[in-house]
mmCIF file of C-alpha atoms in Angstrom:
data_model
loop_
_atom_site.group_PDB
_atom_site.id
_atom_site.type_symbol
_atom_site.label_atom_id
_atom_site.label_comp_id
_atom_site.label_asym_id
_atom_site.label_seq_id
_atom_site.Cartn_x
_atom_site.Cartn_y
_atom_site.Cartn_z
ATOM 1 C CA MET A 14 47.279 -3.339 12.533
ATOM 2 C CA ASN A 15 47.195 -5.065 9.150
ATOM 3 C CA LYS A 16 44.162 -7.040 10.292
ATOM 4 C CA LEU A 17 42.426 -3.801 11.255
ATOM 5 C CA LYS A 18 43.220 -2.280 7.841
ATOM 6 C CA LEU A 19 41.847 -5.368 6.131
ATOM 7 C CA GLN A 20 38.644 -5.211 8.207
ATOM 8 C CA CYS A 21 38.254 -1.521 7.349
ATOM 9 C CA ALA A 22 38.791 -2.249 3.662
ATOM 10 C CA VAL A 23 36.218 -5.067 3.700
ATOM 11 C CA PHE A 24 33.760 -2.873 5.584
ATOM 12 C CA CYS A 25 34.262 0.007 3.122
ATOM 13 C CA ALA A 26 33.869 -2.306 0.143
ATOM 14 C CA LEU A 27 30.655 -3.762 1.584
ATOM 15 C CA PHE A 28 29.352 -0.274 2.388
ATOM 16 C CA VAL A 29 30.061 0.952 -1.146
ATOM 17 C CA ALA A 30 28.503 -2.170 -2.685
ATOM 18 C CA LEU A 31 25.353 -1.910 -0.574
ATOM 19 C CA THR A 32 24.877 1.840 -1.021
ATOM 20 C CA SER A 33 25.440 1.433 -4.764
ATOM 21 C CA ALA A 34 22.783 -1.271 -4.940
ATOM 22 C CA TYR A 35 20.315 0.915 -3.059
ATOM 23 C CA ALA A 36 21.226 3.906 -5.242
ATOM 24 C CA PHE A 37 20.464 1.901 -8.378
ATOM 25 C CA VAL A 38 17.189 0.658 -6.925
ATOM 26 C CA ASP A 39 16.260 4.257 -6.074
ATOM 27 C CA GLU A 40 17.160 5.221 -9.623
ATOM 28 C CA ALA A 41 14.767 2.539 -10.876
ATOM 29 C CA HIS A 42 12.023 4.191 -8.846
ATOM 30 C CA ASP A 43 13.010 7.600 -10.218
ATOM 31 C CA HIS A 44 12.494 6.241 -13.717
ATOM 32 C CA ALA A 45 9.131 4.746 -12.733
ATOM 33 C CA MET A 46 8.123 8.174 -11.442
ATOM 34 C CA GLU A 47 9.214 9.756 -14.748
ATOM 35 C CA ALA A 48 6.812 7.382 -16.476
ATOM 36 C CA ALA A 49 4.126 8.443 -13.994
ATOM 37 C CA THR A 50 4.458 12.174 -14.746
ATOM 38 C CA PRO A 51 2.072 12.325 -17.732
ATOM 39 C CA PHE A 52 -0.458 10.277 -15.788
ATOM 40 C CA VAL A 53 -0.289 12.699 -12.853
ATOM 41 C CA GLU A 54 -1.070 15.488 -15.311
ATOM 42 C CA GLN A 55 -4.178 13.486 -16.224
ATOM 43 C CA GLY A 56 -5.335 13.383 -12.610
ATOM 44 C CA TYR A 57 -3.780 10.175 -11.304
ATOM 45 C CA THR A 58 -2.670 10.065 -7.665
ATOM 46 C CA VAL A 59 0.624 8.221 -7.252
ATOM 47 C CA ARG A 60 0.854 5.921 -4.226
ATOM 48 C CA GLU A 61 3.885 6.378 -1.987
ATOM 49 C CA ASP A 62 4.323 2.660 -1.372
ATOM 50 C CA TYR A 63 5.939 0.669 -4.138
ATOM 51 C CA TRP A 64 7.741 -2.588 -4.777
ATOM 52 C CA ASN A 65 11.383 -2.719 -5.779
ATOM 53 C CA GLY A 66 14.470 -4.875 -5.804
ATOM 54 C CA GLU A 67 17.245 -6.442 -7.786
ATOM 55 C CA VAL A 68 16.790 -9.610 -9.756
ATOM 56 C CA GLU A 69 18.377 -11.819 -12.363
ATOM 57 C CA SER A 70 17.897 -10.444 -15.862
ATOM 58 C CA GLY A 71 14.757 -11.828 -17.492
ATOM 59 C CA GLN A 72 13.400 -13.307 -14.266
ATOM 60 C CA LYS A 73 9.625 -13.002 -14.258
ATOM 61 C CA LEU A 74 8.089 -11.661 -11.083
ATOM 62 C CA ALA A 75 4.500 -11.256 -9.991
ATOM 63 C CA VAL A 76 2.769 -9.307 -7.247
ATOM 64 C CA ARG A 77 -0.840 -9.616 -6.195
ATOM 65 C CA HIS A 78 -2.709 -6.406 -5.712
ATOM 66 C CA GLN A 79 -6.158 -5.210 -4.663
ATOM 67 C CA LEU A 80 -7.980 -3.093 -7.254
ATOM 68 C CA PHE A 81 -11.371 -1.418 -6.921
ATOM 69 C CA LYS A 82 -13.880 -1.357 -9.786
ATOM 70 C CA GLY A 83 -14.713 2.273 -10.538
ATOM 71 C CA ASN A 84 -11.123 3.510 -10.276
ATOM 72 C CA GLU A 85 -8.699 3.668 -13.158
ATOM 73 C CA TYR A 86 -5.200 2.434 -12.347
ATOM 74 C CA ALA A 87 -1.795 2.825 -13.919
ATOM 75 C CA PHE A 88 1.289 0.749 -13.147
ATOM 76 C CA TRP A 89 4.797 1.994 -13.853
ATOM 77 C CA LEU A 90 7.833 -0.263 -14.066
ATOM 78 C CA GLY A 91 11.308 1.318 -14.018
ATOM 79 C CA THR A 92 14.891 0.094 -14.148
ATOM 80 C CA ALA A 93 18.269 1.767 -13.719
ATOM 81 C CA ASN A 94 19.935 -0.576 -16.227
ATOM 82 C CA GLU A 95 20.471 0.455 -19.830
ATOM 83 C CA ASP A 96 19.454 -1.571 -22.881
ATOM 84 C CA CYS A 97 16.691 -3.518 -21.219
ATOM 85 C CA GLU A 98 13.443 -4.974 -22.460
ATOM 86 C CA LEU A 99 10.659 -4.378 -19.959
ATOM 87 C CA GLU A 100 7.444 -6.353 -19.825
ATOM 88 C CA LEU A 101 4.427 -5.512 -17.705
ATOM 89 C CA ALA A 102 0.970 -7.056 -17.672
ATOM 90 C CA VAL A 103 -2.027 -7.236 -15.326
ATOM 91 C CA PHE A 104 -4.358 -10.233 -15.006
ATOM 92 C CA ASP A 105 -7.667 -10.767 -13.244
ATOM 93 C CA SER A 106 -8.439 -13.623 -10.843
ATOM 94 C CA LYS A 107 -9.247 -15.895 -13.793
ATOM 95 C CA GLY A 108 -5.882 -15.167 -15.383
ATOM 96 C CA GLN A 109 -7.271 -13.006 -18.168
ATOM 97 C CA PRO A 110 -5.279 -9.909 -19.191
ATOM 98 C CA VAL A 111 -6.971 -6.648 -18.232
ATOM 99 C CA HIS A 112 -4.284 -4.088 -19.006
ATOM 100 C CA MET A 113 -4.473 -1.529 -21.792
ATOM 101 C CA GLU A 114 -2.210 0.939 -23.575
ATOM 102 C CA ARG A 115 1.196 -0.462 -22.764
ATOM 103 C CA LYS A 116 3.860 2.187 -23.275
ATOM 104 C CA ASN A 117 7.584 1.524 -23.296
ATOM 105 C CA GLY A 118 10.353 4.060 -22.670
ATOM 106 C CA LYS A 119 14.116 3.656 -22.487
ATOM 107 C CA PHE A 120 14.006 2.693 -18.796
ATOM 108 C CA THR A 121 10.283 2.266 -18.249
ATOM 109 C CA CYS A 122 7.114 0.442 -19.108
ATOM 110 C CA SER A 123 3.602 1.479 -18.101
ATOM 111 C CA VAL A 124 0.112 0.056 -18.441
ATOM 112 C CA ARG A 125 -3.346 1.285 -17.609
ATOM 113 C CA VAL A 126 -6.124 -0.810 -16.079
ATOM 114 C CA ASN A 127 -9.873 -0.309 -15.694
ATOM 115 C CA PRO A 128 -10.664 -3.215 -13.376
ATOM 116 C CA PRO A 129 -13.866 -4.977 -14.473
ATOM 117 C CA ALA A 130 -14.507 -6.093 -10.875
ATOM 118 C CA THR A 131 -13.234 -5.335 -7.387
ATOM 119 C CA GLY A 132 -10.781 -7.950 -6.191
ATOM 120 C CA THR A 133 -7.287 -9.353 -6.421
ATOM 121 C CA TYR A 134 -5.267 -8.870 -9.590
ATOM 122 C CA THR A 135 -1.832 -10.153 -10.536
ATOM 123 C CA VAL A 136 0.799 -7.820 -11.935
ATOM 124 C CA VAL A 137 3.438 -9.761 -13.890
ATOM 125 C CA PHE A 138 6.651 -8.087 -14.992
ATOM 126 C CA SER A 139 10.246 -8.644 -16.047
ATOM 127 C CA VAL A 140 13.344 -6.657 -16.944
ATOM 128 C CA LYS A 141 15.667 -8.311 -19.448
ATOM 129 C CA SER A 142 19.111 -6.820 -19.979
ATOM 130 C CA LYS A 143 21.168 -7.354 -23.115
ATOM 131 C CA LYS A 144 24.383 -6.757 -21.155
ATOM 132 C CA GLU A 145 24.042 -7.490 -17.479
ATOM 133 C CA ARG A 146 23.220 -10.525 -15.372
ATOM 134 C CA GLY A 147 21.447 -8.575 -12.661
ATOM 135 C CA VAL A 148 18.922 -5.782 -13.063
ATOM 136 C CA THR A 149 17.203 -3.351 -10.720
ATOM 137 C CA TRP A 150 13.507 -2.685 -10.846
ATOM 138 C CA ALA A 151 10.797 -0.625 -9.179
ATOM 139 C CA LEU A 152 7.053 -1.019 -9.639
ATOM 140 C CA ALA A 153 4.708 1.775 -8.595
ATOM 141 C CA TYR A 154 1.056 2.508 -9.207
ATOM 142 C CA GLY A 155 -1.482 5.277 -9.140
ATOM 143 C CA TYR A 156 -5.228 5.676 -9.396
ATOM 144 C CA ARG A 157 -7.902 8.199 -10.336
ATOM 145 C CA MET P 167 9.335 6.180 2.137
ATOM 146 C CA LYS P 168 7.917 2.695 2.334
ATOM 147 C CA VAL P 169 9.136 0.250 -0.232
ATOM 148 C CA LYS P 170 8.713 -3.445 -0.660
ATOM 149 C CA THR P 171 12.224 -4.528 -1.513
ATOM 150 C CA PHE P 172 12.920 -7.825 -3.156
ATOM 151 C CA TYR P 173 16.222 -9.327 -4.169
ATOM 152 C CA LEU P 174 16.399 -12.526 -6.163
ATOM 153 C CA PHE P 175 19.250 -14.069 -8.009
ATOM 154 C CA ALA P 176 18.059 -17.532 -8.778
ATOM 155 C CA SER P 177 18.185 -19.396 -12.018
ATOM 156 C CA LEU P 178 14.648 -20.565 -12.536
ATOM 157 C CA MET P 179 13.320 -22.284 -15.575
ATOM 158 C CA LEU P 180 11.793 -19.802 -17.948
ATOM 159 C CA ALA P 181 9.900 -22.309 -20.053
ATOM 160 C CA GLY P 182 6.391 -21.118 -20.809
ATOM 161 C CA SER P 183 5.393 -17.562 -20.233
ATOM 162 C CA ALA P 184 2.785 -15.108 -19.107
ATOM 163 C CA PHE P 185 4.207 -12.986 -21.908
ATOM 164 C CA SER P 186 4.281 -14.377 -25.379
ATOM 165 C CA GLN P 187 6.174 -12.467 -28.037
ATOM 166 C CA GLY P 188 5.555 -9.239 -26.178
ATOM 167 C CA THR P 189 1.837 -9.835 -25.837
ATOM 168 C CA ALA P 190 0.342 -11.025 -22.582
ATOM 169 C CA GLN P 191 -1.682 -14.197 -22.896
ATOM 170 C CA LYS P 192 -3.257 -15.855 -19.893
ATOM 171 C CA PHE P 193 -1.798 -16.000 -16.384
ATOM 172 C CA ASP P 194 -1.846 -19.409 -14.754
ATOM 173 C CA PRO P 195 -0.244 -19.400 -11.281
ATOM 174 C CA ALA P 196 0.379 -23.154 -11.504
ATOM 175 C CA GLN P 197 2.315 -22.746 -14.758
ATOM 176 C CA PHE P 198 3.975 -19.424 -13.966
ATOM 177 C CA PRO P 199 7.718 -19.841 -14.516
ATOM 178 C CA GLY P 200 8.625 -16.876 -12.320
ATOM 179 C CA TYR P 201 8.326 -15.923 -8.692
ATOM 180 C CA VAL P 202 5.143 -14.644 -7.038
ATOM 181 C CA MET P 203 6.163 -12.196 -4.344
ATOM 182 C CA ASP P 204 4.539 -12.141 -0.917
ATOM 183 C CA GLU P 205 4.895 -8.386 -0.472
ATOM 184 C CA VAL P 206 1.557 -6.591 -0.469
ATOM 185 C CA VAL P 207 0.943 -2.879 -0.867
ATOM 186 C CA VAL P 208 -2.168 -2.049 1.162
ATOM 187 C CA PRO P 209 -4.447 0.467 -0.591
ATOM 188 C CA VAL P 210 -5.026 3.772 1.182
ATOM 189 C CA PRO P 211 -8.639 4.486 2.226
ATOM 190 C CA SER P 212 -8.874 7.161 -0.487
ATOM 191 C CA GLU P 213 -8.813 4.482 -3.173
ATOM 192 C CA ILE P 214 -12.117 3.023 -1.981
ATOM 193 C CA PHE P 215 -13.501 6.445 -0.970
ATOM 194 C CA ALA P 216 -12.888 7.724 -4.521
ATOM 195 C CA VAL P 217 -15.143 5.007 -5.924
ATOM 196 C CA LEU P 218 -17.838 5.695 -3.316
ATOM 197 C CA ASP P 219 -17.765 9.345 -4.410
ATOM 198 C CA LYS P 220 -18.240 8.280 -8.039
ATOM 199 C CA LEU P 221 -21.195 6.054 -7.095
ATOM 200 C CA GLY P 222 -23.022 8.713 -5.099
ATOM 201 C CA ASP P 223 -22.546 11.639 -2.811
ATOM 202 C CA PRO P 224 -21.720 10.294 0.647
ATOM 203 C CA ASN P 225 -21.910 12.640 3.590
ATOM 204 C CA TRP P 226 -18.305 12.298 4.705
ATOM 205 C CA LYS P 227 -18.782 14.757 7.556
ATOM 206 C CA ASP P 228 -21.126 12.151 9.083
ATOM 207 C CA GLU P 229 -18.298 9.639 8.972
ATOM 208 C CA LEU P 230 -15.776 11.818 10.794
ATOM 209 C CA ARG P 231 -14.904 10.884 14.376
ATOM 210 C CA LYS P 232 -13.819 13.118 17.220
ATOM 211 C CA LEU P 233 -10.174 12.683 18.052
ATOM 212 C CA SER P 234 -8.896 11.716 21.461
ATOM 213 C CA THR P 235 -5.437 11.824 22.993
ATOM 214 C CA PRO P 236 -3.379 8.658 23.463
ATOM 215 C CA ASP P 237 -3.314 7.349 26.987
ATOM 216 C CA SER P 238 -0.815 4.584 26.414
ATOM 217 C CA SER P 239 2.917 4.191 26.186
ATOM 218 C CA ASP P 240 2.613 0.758 24.570
ATOM 219 C CA ARG P 241 4.237 1.159 21.140
ATOM 220 C CA MET P 242 2.101 -1.561 19.589
ATOM 221 C CA GLU P 243 -1.109 0.096 20.716
ATOM 222 C CA LEU P 244 0.209 3.508 19.690
ATOM 223 C CA SER P 245 1.021 2.134 16.231
ATOM 224 C CA LEU P 246 -2.525 0.841 15.818
ATOM 225 C CA VAL P 247 -3.866 4.222 16.966
ATOM 226 C CA PHE P 248 -1.507 6.013 14.576
ATOM 227 C CA GLY P 249 -2.909 4.011 11.653
ATOM 228 C CA THR P 250 -6.483 4.875 12.626
ATOM 229 C CA VAL P 251 -5.649 8.585 12.974
ATOM 230 C CA VAL P 252 -4.060 8.754 9.525
ATOM 231 C CA ALA P 253 -7.103 6.951 8.086
ATOM 232 C CA GLU P 254 -9.268 9.538 9.862
ATOM 233 C CA GLY P 255 -7.230 12.109 7.952
ATOM 234 C CA PHE P 256 -8.356 10.543 4.670
ATOM 235 C CA VAL P 257 -11.978 10.752 5.851
ATOM 236 C CA ALA P 258 -11.461 14.425 6.762
ATOM 237 C CA VAL P 259 -10.053 15.070 3.279
ATOM 238 C CA GLN P 260 -13.158 13.511 1.687
ATOM 239 C CA ALA P 261 -15.264 15.753 3.936
ATOM 240 C CA GLN P 262 -13.018 18.716 3.024
ATOM 241 C CA ASP P 263 -13.116 19.654 6.696
ATOM 242 C CA LYS P 264 -10.199 22.024 7.316
ATOM 243 C CA GLN P 265 -10.536 22.087 11.086
ATOM 244 C CA ALA P 266 -10.644 18.302 11.321
ATOM 245 C CA VAL P 267 -7.564 17.962 9.102
ATOM 246 C CA GLU P 268 -5.673 20.485 11.233
ATOM 247 C CA GLU P 269 -6.592 18.608 14.423
ATOM 248 C CA ILE P 270 -5.586 15.313 12.854
ATOM 249 C CA GLY P 271 -2.293 16.847 11.679
ATOM 250 C CA ARG P 272 -1.529 17.882 15.257
ATOM 251 C CA GLU P 273 -2.593 14.466 16.587
ATOM 252 C CA VAL P 274 -0.267 12.803 14.090
ATOM 253 C CA ILE P 275 2.616 14.800 15.581
ATOM 254 C CA ASN P 276 1.566 13.908 19.154
ATOM 255 C CA ILE P 277 1.521 10.183 18.473
ATOM 256 C CA ALA P 278 4.717 10.372 16.435
ATOM 257 C CA GLN P 279 6.317 12.023 19.452
ATOM 258 C CA SER P 280 5.201 9.155 21.688
ATOM 259 C CA LEU P 281 6.636 6.731 19.152
ATOM 260 C CA GLY P 282 9.911 8.673 18.964
ATOM 261 C CA LEU P 283 9.345 9.547 15.309
ATOM 262 C CA THR P 284 8.833 13.295 15.517
ATOM 263 C CA LYS P 285 11.773 14.156 13.276
ATOM 264 C CA ALA P 286 10.517 11.950 10.434
ATOM 265 C CA VAL P 287 6.872 12.986 10.729
ATOM 266 C CA ARG P 288 7.044 16.727 11.458
ATOM 267 C CA PRO P 289 7.811 17.794 7.833
ATOM 268 C CA HIS P 290 4.786 15.820 6.586
ATOM 269 C CA ALA P 291 2.525 17.210 9.315
ATOM 270 C CA GLN P 292 3.638 20.725 8.416
ATOM 271 C CA SER P 293 2.983 20.042 4.722
ATOM 272 C CA ILE P 294 -0.507 18.799 5.634
ATOM 273 C CA LEU P 295 -1.217 22.048 7.494
ATOM 274 C CA ASP P 296 0.238 24.158 4.651
ATOM 275 C CA ALA P 297 -1.737 22.317 1.977
ATOM 276 C CA VAL P 298 -5.028 22.538 3.852
ATOM 277 C CA GLN P 299 -4.573 26.301 4.165
ATOM 278 C CA LYS P 300 -4.358 26.420 0.361
ATOM 279 C CA ASP P 301 -7.394 24.130 -0.056
ATOM 280 C CA ASP P 302 -5.090 21.759 -1.912
ATOM 281 C CA TRP P 303 -6.912 18.559 -0.965
ATOM 282 C CA LYS P 304 -4.957 16.415 -3.380
ATOM 283 C CA ALA P 305 -1.722 17.496 -1.696
ATOM 284 C CA VAL P 306 -3.215 16.821 1.758
ATOM 285 C CA ARG P 307 -4.181 13.322 0.653
ATOM 286 C CA LYS P 308 -0.690 12.714 -0.718
ATOM 287 C CA GLU P 309 0.905 13.925 2.519
ATOM 288 C CA PHE P 310 -1.222 11.563 4.625
ATOM 289 C CA ASP P 311 -0.075 8.726 2.369
ATOM 290 C CA GLN P 312 3.549 9.880 2.738
ATOM 291 C CA THR P 313 3.191 10.241 6.510
ATOM 292 C CA GLN P 314 2.028 6.660 6.883
ATOM 293 C CA ALA P 315 4.674 5.393 4.462
ATOM 294 C CA THR P 316 7.433 7.295 6.290
ATOM 295 C CA VAL P 317 6.395 6.009 9.698
ATOM 296 C CA ARG P 318 6.258 2.417 8.504
ATOM 297 C CA ALA P 319 9.615 2.783 6.754
ATOM 298 C CA GLU P 320 11.185 4.197 9.936
ATOM 299 C CA MET P 321 9.736 1.335 11.962
ATOM 300 C CA GLU P 322 11.069 -1.221 9.504
ATOM 301 C CA ARG P 323 14.463 0.520 9.510
ATOM 302 C CA MET P 324 14.504 0.064 13.285
ATOM 303 C CA ARG P 325 13.465 -3.582 12.770
ATOM 304 C CA ASP P 326 10.054 -2.912 14.302
ATOM 305 C CA ASN P 327 8.192 -4.741 11.532
ATOM 306 C CA ASP P 328 5.376 -5.717 13.882
ATOM 307 C CA LEU P 329 4.717 -2.054 14.616
ATOM 308 C CA ALA P 330 4.756 -1.222 10.911
ATOM 309 C CA GLN P 331 2.107 -3.889 10.342
ATOM 310 C CA CYS P 332 0.025 -2.408 13.169
ATOM 311 C CA VAL P 333 0.040 0.985 11.424
ATOM 312 C CA SER P 334 -1.308 -0.655 8.259
ATOM 313 C CA LEU P 335 -3.845 -2.693 10.223
ATOM 314 C CA GLY P 336 -5.181 0.299 12.163
ATOM 315 C CA GLY P 337 -5.526 2.271 8.949
ATOM 316 C CA TRP P 338 -7.283 -0.531 7.108
ATOM 317 C CA LEU P 339 -9.737 -1.123 9.973
ATOM 318 C CA ARG P 340 -10.678 2.561 10.143
ATOM 319 C CA GLY P 341 -10.925 2.867 6.355
ATOM 320 C CA THR P 342 -13.072 -0.270 6.121
ATOM 321 C CA SER P 343 -15.284 0.911 8.972
ATOM 322 C CA SER P 344 -15.974 4.174 7.088
ATOM 323 C CA ALA P 345 -16.502 2.442 3.772
ATOM 324 C CA THR P 346 -18.949 -0.102 5.219
ATOM 325 C CA SER P 347 -20.792 2.695 7.001
ATOM 326 C CA VAL P 348 -21.259 4.570 3.714
ATOM 327 C CA VAL P 349 -22.303 1.383 1.891
ATOM 328 C CA SER P 350 -24.798 0.456 4.627
ATOM 329 C CA LYS P 351 -26.481 3.860 4.393
ATOM 330 C CA ALA P 352 -27.113 3.501 0.645
ATOM 331 C CA TYR P 353 -26.701 -0.160 -0.229
ATOM 332 C CA THR P 354 -26.147 -1.154 -3.844
ATOM 333 C CA ASN P 355 -24.345 -4.162 -5.280
ATOM 334 C CA ASP P 356 -21.700 -1.918 -6.863
ATOM 335 C CA ARG P 357 -20.901 -0.251 -3.549
ATOM 336 C CA ALA P 358 -20.962 -3.522 -1.625
ATOM 337 C CA GLU P 359 -18.566 -5.155 -4.081
ATOM 338 C CA LEU P 360 -15.863 -2.765 -2.854
ATOM 339 C CA LEU P 361 -15.583 -4.930 0.251
ATOM 340 C CA ASN P 362 -14.341 -7.851 -1.805
ATOM 341 C CA GLN P 363 -10.851 -7.762 -0.276
ATOM 342 C CA PRO P 364 -10.039 -11.332 0.842
ATOM 343 C CA MET P 365 -6.402 -11.086 -0.237
ATOM 344 C CA LEU P 366 -5.849 -8.094 2.048
ATOM 345 C CA VAL P 367 -7.490 -9.836 5.005
ATOM 346 C CA ASP P 368 -5.382 -12.939 4.353
ATOM 347 C CA HIS P 369 -2.319 -10.706 4.214
ATOM 348 C CA PHE P 370 -3.147 -9.125 7.580
ATOM 349 C CA SER P 371 -3.879 -12.510 9.154
ATOM 350 C CA LYS P 372 -0.551 -13.816 7.886
ATOM 351 C CA SER P 373 1.224 -10.697 9.176
ATOM 352 C CA VAL P 374 -0.296 -11.135 12.625
ATOM 353 C CA GLY P 375 0.561 -14.838 12.562
ATOM 354 C CA SER P 376 4.204 -14.071 11.853
ATOM 355 C CA MET P 377 4.534 -11.473 14.615
ATOM 356 C CA SER P 378 6.751 -12.116 17.622
ATOM 357 C CA ASP P 379 5.186 -14.024 20.522
ATOM 358 C CA SER P 380 5.077 -10.898 22.671
ATOM 359 C CA ALA P 381 3.239 -9.033 19.906
ATOM 360 C CA LYS P 382 0.799 -11.902 19.335
ATOM 361 C CA ASN P 383 0.041 -11.956 23.048
ATOM 362 C CA ASN P 384 -0.929 -8.289 23.037
ATOM 363 C CA ARG P 385 -4.643 -8.158 23.908
ATOM 364 C CA LEU P 386 -5.443 -5.928 20.910
ATOM 365 C CA VAL P 387 -3.520 -8.067 18.443
ATOM 366 C CA THR P 388 -5.258 -11.201 19.784
ATOM 367 C CA ALA P 389 -8.655 -9.553 19.335
ATOM 368 C CA ILE P 390 -7.747 -8.314 15.849
ATOM 369 C CA SER P 391 -6.602 -11.793 14.869
ATOM 370 C CA LYS P 392 -10.022 -13.204 15.826
ATOM 371 C CA GLY P 393 -11.843 -10.294 14.185
ATOM 372 C CA LEU P 394 -10.003 -10.864 10.932
ATOM 373 C CA VAL P 395 -11.328 -14.434 10.849
ATOM 374 C CA THR P 396 -14.888 -13.115 11.160
ATOM 375 C CA ILE P 397 -14.294 -10.505 8.449
ATOM 376 C CA ARG P 398 -12.689 -13.067 6.149
ATOM 377 C CA LYS P 399 -15.701 -15.408 6.494
ATOM 378 C CA SER P 400 -17.985 -12.548 5.479
ATOM 379 C CA MET P 401 -15.913 -12.088 2.340
ATOM 380 C CA ASP P 402 -16.412 -15.697 1.243
ATOM 381 C CA SER P 403 -18.808 -15.370 -1.614
ATOM 382 C CA PRO P 404 -18.830 -17.791 -4.546
ATOM 383 C CA ASP P 405 -20.528 -15.272 -6.828
ATOM 384 C CA GLY P 406 -18.736 -12.218 -5.436
ATOM 385 C CA SER P 407 -21.921 -10.743 -4.018
ATOM 386 C CA PHE P 408 -22.074 -8.989 -0.673
ATOM 387 C CA THR P 409 -25.410 -8.915 1.100
ATOM 388 C CA PRO P 410 -26.308 -6.066 3.486
ATOM 389 C CA GLU P 411 -25.908 -8.589 6.319
ATOM 390 C CA LYS P 412 -22.331 -9.342 5.302
ATOM 391 C CA ILE P 413 -21.538 -5.630 5.060
ATOM 392 C CA ASN P 414 -23.052 -5.179 8.502
ATOM 393 C CA THR P 415 -20.928 -8.007 9.951
ATOM 394 C CA ILE P 416 -17.743 -6.491 8.503
ATOM 395 C CA HIS P 417 -18.741 -3.039 9.779
ATOM 396 C CA THR P 418 -19.642 -4.259 13.272
ATOM 397 C CA THR P 419 -16.425 -6.256 13.571
ATOM 398 C CA CYS P 420 -14.305 -3.277 12.487
ATOM 399 C CA GLU P 421 -16.168 -1.027 14.917
ATOM 400 C CA GLU P 422 -15.647 -3.442 17.794
ATOM 401 C CA LEU P 423 -11.937 -3.673 17.061
ATOM 402 C CA LEU P 424 -11.620 0.097 16.711
ATOM 403 C CA ALA P 425 -13.419 0.544 20.045
ATOM 404 C CA LEU P 426 -10.873 -1.772 21.634
ATOM 405 C CA ILE P 427 -7.970 0.088 20.023
ATOM 406 C CA LEU P 428 -9.333 3.445 21.082
ATOM 407 C CA GLN P 429 -10.087 2.262 24.622
ATOM 408 C CA VAL P 430 -6.457 2.943 25.319
ATOM 409 C CA LYS P 431 -7.303 6.573 24.762
ATOM 410 C CA LYS P 432 -9.216 8.991 26.941
ATOM 411 C CA SER P 433 -11.694 11.506 25.523
ATOM 412 C CA ARG P 434 -10.426 15.013 25.068
#
């Protein structure tokens, strides 16, 4: 009986831990979408797919992404953690920065890109917390 | 909703930086102190269609295809068909063809039913029909994106990652077939450059390569794998230029693969 109680307790603890992690990651996406709101008002279409996760504070991450010359793009980075420094930059295939108008909010960072050519670009970002070892993040984008 | 989730708790050296004192310098993958993620978000066809609209006035009605009803119970084949149907939805939105969008909305439900995903898809299909009645094309486009994202997310939740990849693949093939058709009809360098998508083709090839043996042995997946090699070769261009011949090769290959995918369907 005691063993069963222990298993239940472990299961509940794991369930709570996992759902909490997902909740925080969702919250990071919510913040990214808050950053997207003014862009939507300017005619940007937000993509439903996005990247997200949990990572060590300050860890730099990069994703490669296809952009089409002729579209304008915006990338929105969000976190659920307070007191964080967010960095976000976009580079072309030669490693040159192509982003413009970086804007930082309390939980967000956004940049705009007019790709000079169609091809693969690299989006580099990080979330650095002053308090916590781990941070959540979500990266979304839109186009017009 | 489809997300590319990534968890990493590793202490990596942070010497050097793509950010320097808050200002981005140059990005050198060889010197990058962080982690480059494998996850790829595949653009929806509307992203490339939007540029084609800006560069001219394509006749999207010409690009629309008649729908047919699935004649297969193979989930892998149905997933490929599902991707092509959603992509057809994006073409119908460009054409602002209400009837076509309504038919596609109903077809989306039919295939979702065959895939056992009716519950997840029905709200999106209804939203598509509601939005088209209001001539809200932006909302229709968004719902098609959400439909595809929801289906892939459901498949991944059920650990059917191979099927989720097939949805993306089917959509990309149909989107690329339309785009190359438009470019071929009014070739310019600017339009042709839109086919410079080697990273996406590499991503699809890698996805197919990492599928289960049973998936890789599927006759459609085998054909797609070979077709992707042909498409990728056509995208090799030292100066980034795409000749009409290269566009034609990409278009023909996509068409051949789509014909194979849709062979599992009978005409209405």
